[in-house]
Short mmCIF file of C-alpha atoms in Angstrom, two decimals:
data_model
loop_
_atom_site.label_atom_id
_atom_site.label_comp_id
_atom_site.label_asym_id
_atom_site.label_seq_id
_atom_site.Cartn_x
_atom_site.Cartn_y
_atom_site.Cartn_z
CA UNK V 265 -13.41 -25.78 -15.07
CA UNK V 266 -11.60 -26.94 -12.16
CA UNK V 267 -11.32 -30.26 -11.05
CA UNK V 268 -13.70 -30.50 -8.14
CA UNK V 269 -16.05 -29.18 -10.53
CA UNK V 270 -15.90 -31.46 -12.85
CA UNK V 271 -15.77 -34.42 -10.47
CA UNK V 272 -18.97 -33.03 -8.97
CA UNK V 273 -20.87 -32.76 -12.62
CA UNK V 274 -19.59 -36.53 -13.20
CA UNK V 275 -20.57 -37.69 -10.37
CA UNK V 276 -24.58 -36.23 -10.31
CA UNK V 277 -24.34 -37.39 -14.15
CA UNK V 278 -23.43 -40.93 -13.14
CA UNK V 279 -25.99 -41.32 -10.70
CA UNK V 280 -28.40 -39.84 -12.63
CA UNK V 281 -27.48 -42.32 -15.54
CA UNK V 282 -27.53 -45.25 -13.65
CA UNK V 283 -30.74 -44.46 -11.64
CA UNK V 284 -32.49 -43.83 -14.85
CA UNK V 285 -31.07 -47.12 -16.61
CA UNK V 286 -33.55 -49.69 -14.99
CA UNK V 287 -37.10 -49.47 -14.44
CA UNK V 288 -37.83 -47.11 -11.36
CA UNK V 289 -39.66 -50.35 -9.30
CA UNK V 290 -36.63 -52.58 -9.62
CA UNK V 291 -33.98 -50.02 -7.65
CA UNK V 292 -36.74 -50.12 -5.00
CA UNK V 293 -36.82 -53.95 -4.44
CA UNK V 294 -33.43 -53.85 -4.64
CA UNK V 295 -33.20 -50.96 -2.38
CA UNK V 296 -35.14 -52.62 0.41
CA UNK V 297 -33.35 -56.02 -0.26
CA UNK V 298 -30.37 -54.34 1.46
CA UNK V 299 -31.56 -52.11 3.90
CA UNK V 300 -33.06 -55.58 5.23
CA UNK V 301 -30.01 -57.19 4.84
CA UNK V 302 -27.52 -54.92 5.91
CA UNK V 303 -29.40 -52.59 7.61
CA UNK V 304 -28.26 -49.61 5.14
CA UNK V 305 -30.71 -47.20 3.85
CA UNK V 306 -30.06 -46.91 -0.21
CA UNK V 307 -32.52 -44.40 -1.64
CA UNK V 308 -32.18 -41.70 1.25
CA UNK V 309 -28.38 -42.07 0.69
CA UNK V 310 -28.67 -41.56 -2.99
CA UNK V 311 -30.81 -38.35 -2.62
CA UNK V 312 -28.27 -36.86 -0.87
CA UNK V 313 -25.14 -37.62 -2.81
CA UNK V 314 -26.25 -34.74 -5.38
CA UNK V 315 -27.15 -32.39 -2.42
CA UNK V 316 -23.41 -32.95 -0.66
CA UNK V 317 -22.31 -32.85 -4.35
CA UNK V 318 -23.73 -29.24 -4.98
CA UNK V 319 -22.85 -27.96 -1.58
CA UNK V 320 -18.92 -29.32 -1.94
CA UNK V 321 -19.24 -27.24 -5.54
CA UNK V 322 -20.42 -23.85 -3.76
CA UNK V 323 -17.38 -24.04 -1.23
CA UNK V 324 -15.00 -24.49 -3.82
CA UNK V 325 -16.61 -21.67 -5.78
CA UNK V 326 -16.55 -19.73 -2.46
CA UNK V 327 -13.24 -20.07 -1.82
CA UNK V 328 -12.36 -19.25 -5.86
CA UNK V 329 -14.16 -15.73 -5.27
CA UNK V 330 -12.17 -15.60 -1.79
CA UNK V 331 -9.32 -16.28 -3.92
CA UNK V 332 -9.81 -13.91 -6.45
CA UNK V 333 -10.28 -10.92 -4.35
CA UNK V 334 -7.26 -11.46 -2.45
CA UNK V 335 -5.55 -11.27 -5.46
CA UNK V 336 -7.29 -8.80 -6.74
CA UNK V 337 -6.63 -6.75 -3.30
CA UNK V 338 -3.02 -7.34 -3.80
CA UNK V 339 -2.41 -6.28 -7.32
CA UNK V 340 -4.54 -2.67 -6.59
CA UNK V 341 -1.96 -2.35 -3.38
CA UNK V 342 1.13 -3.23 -5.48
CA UNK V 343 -0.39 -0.49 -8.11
CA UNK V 344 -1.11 2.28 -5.82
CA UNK V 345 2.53 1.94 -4.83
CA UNK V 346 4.08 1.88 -7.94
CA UNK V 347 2.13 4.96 -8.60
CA UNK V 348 3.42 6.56 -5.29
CA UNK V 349 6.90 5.57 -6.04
CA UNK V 350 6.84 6.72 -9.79
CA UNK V 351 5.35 10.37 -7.99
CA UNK V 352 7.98 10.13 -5.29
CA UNK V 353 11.07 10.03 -8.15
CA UNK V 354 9.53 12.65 -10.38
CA UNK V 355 9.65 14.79 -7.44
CA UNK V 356 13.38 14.13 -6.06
CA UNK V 357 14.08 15.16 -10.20
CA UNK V 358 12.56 17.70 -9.99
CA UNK V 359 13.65 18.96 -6.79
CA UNK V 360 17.19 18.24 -7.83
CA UNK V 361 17.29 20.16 -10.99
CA UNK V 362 15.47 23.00 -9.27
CA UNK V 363 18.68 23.09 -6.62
CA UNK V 364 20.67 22.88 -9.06
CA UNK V 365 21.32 26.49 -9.89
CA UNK V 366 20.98 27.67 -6.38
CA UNK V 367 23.94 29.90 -5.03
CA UNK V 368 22.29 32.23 -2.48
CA UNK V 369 19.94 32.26 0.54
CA UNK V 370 17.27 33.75 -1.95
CA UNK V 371 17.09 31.55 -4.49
CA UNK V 372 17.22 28.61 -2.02
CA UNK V 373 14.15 30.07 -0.10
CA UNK V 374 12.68 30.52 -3.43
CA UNK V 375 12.71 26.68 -4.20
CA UNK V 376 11.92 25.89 -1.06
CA UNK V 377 9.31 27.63 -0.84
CA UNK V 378 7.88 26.39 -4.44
CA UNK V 379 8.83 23.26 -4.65
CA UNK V 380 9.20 21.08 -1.21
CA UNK V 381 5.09 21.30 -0.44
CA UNK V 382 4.31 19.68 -3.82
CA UNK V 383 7.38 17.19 -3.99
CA UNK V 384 6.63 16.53 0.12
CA UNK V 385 2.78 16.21 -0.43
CA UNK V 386 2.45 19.13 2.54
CA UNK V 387 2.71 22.49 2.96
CA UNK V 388 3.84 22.16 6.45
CA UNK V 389 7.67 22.35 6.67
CA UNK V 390 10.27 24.29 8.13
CA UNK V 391 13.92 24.11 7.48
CA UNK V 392 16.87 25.60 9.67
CA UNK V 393 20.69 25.88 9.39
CA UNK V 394 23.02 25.48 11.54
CA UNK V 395 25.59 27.56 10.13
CA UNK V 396 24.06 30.90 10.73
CA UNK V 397 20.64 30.15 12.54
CA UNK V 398 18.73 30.85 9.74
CA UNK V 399 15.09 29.44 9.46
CA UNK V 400 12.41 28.82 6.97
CA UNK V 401 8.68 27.73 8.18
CA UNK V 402 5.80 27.13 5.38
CA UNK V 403 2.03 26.71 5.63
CA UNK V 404 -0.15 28.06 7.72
CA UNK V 405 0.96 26.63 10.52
CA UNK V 406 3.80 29.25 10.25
CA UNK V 407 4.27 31.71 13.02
CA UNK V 408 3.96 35.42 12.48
CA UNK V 409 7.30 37.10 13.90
CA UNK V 410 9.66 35.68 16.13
CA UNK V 411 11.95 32.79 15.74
CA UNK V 412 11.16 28.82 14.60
CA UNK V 413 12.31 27.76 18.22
CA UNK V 414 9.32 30.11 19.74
CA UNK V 415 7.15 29.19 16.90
CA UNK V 416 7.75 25.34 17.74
CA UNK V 417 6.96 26.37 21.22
CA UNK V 418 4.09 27.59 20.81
CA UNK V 419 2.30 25.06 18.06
CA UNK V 420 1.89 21.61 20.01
CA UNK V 421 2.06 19.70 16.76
CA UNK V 422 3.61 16.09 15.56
CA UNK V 423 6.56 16.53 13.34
CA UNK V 424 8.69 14.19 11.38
CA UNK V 425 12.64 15.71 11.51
CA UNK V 426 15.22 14.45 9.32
CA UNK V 427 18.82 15.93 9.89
CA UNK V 428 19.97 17.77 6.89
CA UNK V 429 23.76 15.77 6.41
CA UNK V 430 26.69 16.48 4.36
CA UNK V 431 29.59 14.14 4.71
CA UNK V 432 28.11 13.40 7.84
CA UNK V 433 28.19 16.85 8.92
CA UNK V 434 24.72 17.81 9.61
CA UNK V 435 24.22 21.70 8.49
CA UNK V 436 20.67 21.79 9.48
CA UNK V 437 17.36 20.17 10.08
CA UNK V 438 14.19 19.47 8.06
CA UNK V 439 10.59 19.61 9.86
CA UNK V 440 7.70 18.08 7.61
CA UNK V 441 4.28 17.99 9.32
CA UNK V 442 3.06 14.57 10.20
CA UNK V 443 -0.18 12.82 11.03
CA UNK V 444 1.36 11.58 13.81
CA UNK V 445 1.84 8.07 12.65
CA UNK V 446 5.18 6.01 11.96
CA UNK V 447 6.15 6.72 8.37
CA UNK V 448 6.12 3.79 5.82
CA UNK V 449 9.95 2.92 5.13
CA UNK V 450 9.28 3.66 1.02
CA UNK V 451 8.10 7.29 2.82
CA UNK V 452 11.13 7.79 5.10
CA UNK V 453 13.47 6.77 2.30
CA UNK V 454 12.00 9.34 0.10
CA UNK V 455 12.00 12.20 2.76
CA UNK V 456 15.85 11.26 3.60
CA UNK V 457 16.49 11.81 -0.08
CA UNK V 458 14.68 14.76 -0.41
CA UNK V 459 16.53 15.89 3.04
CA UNK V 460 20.17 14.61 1.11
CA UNK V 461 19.71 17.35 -2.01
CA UNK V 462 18.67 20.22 0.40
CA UNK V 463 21.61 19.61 2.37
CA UNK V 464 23.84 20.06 -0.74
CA UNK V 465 22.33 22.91 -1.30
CA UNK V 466 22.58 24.32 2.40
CA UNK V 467 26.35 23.83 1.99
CA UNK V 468 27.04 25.30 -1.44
CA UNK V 469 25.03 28.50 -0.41
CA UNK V 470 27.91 28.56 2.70
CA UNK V 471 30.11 27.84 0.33
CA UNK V 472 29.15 30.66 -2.12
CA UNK V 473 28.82 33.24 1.06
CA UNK V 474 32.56 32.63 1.90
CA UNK V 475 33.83 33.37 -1.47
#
């Protein structure tokens, strides 16, 4: 029990205690003896201690249950992105061993096309190089024939672009569908990552082509 409890159950027990202590007739005489002396109504005062008493107790154990739901808020908010962040990391792992063994424009598509809507949370993304031009666009957003540039053209939609960078060298550029608000920074960290291990890929597949 907290201490403005407590105080509060003292203090309705005290007056309650003394109140009771002498005969009920005697507190009145004396009761009147000073309102006629010093002008100070006793009994009316004394009624109302317990009521402020009781009220000051239902604040307080207002502003415990304001208390505890804050907290209570927080902790479900800090959960929730734990749980995104824990997600987030089992999908750059698994994105990253999926690149891993990727040495030609098919297998790359393959993974790309497999794994970046579940790691990204969206089907909606298109990738293209730089190197050679050459374009992948996912969901059903994707247009039939013709090339990303036309197909961007053509769908008015809100995109989130992160360059795809090696050695600061970008080789291409990866297009994730957004809702069309700012991304968290957690969320942008997460897609840059995610943009970091397809650039490495992008490259070695060059690198593989030249061989």
């Amino acid at each position: 029990m907290r201490r403005t409890e407590s105080f509060a159950v003292f203090a309705t027990l005290v007056v309650a205690a003394v109140l009771l202590s002498v005969p009920l007739t005697r507190w009145v005489v004396a009761a009147a003896g000073v309102q006629e002396s010093h002008g100070f109504s006793v009994i009316p005062a004394l009624a109302i201690l317990p009521l402020v008493l009781w009220f000051a107790h239902r604040v307080r154990a207002i502003e415990q249950q304001a208390e505890r739901s804050t907290l209570e808020a927080r902790l479900t908010g800090d959960v929730r992105r734990a749980e995104e962040r824990t997600q987030q990391l089992s999908g750059i792992l698994r994105l990253s061993a999926a690149l891993s063994g990727v040495i030609d424009r098919n297998s790359l598509k393959h993974v790309i096309e497999s794994e970046l809507p579940v790691v990204l949370g969206t089907p909606d993304v298109w990738l293209t190089t730089r190197g050679d031009g050459w374009s992948l666009w996912l969901g059903d957003a994707a247009p039939q024939g013709g090339s990303l540039v036309d197909g961007l053209s053509r769908r008015a939609a809100t995109w989130e672009t992160v360059p795809l960078a090696v050695n600061g060298k970008t080789v291409g550029v990866l297009g994730i569908g957004s809702a069309g608000a700012a991304p968290a920074v957690e969320r942008r960290q997460f897609v840059e990552t995610v943009a970091s291990l397809l650039a490495l890929a992008v490259k070695n597949v060059e690198l593989f082509r030249r061989v």
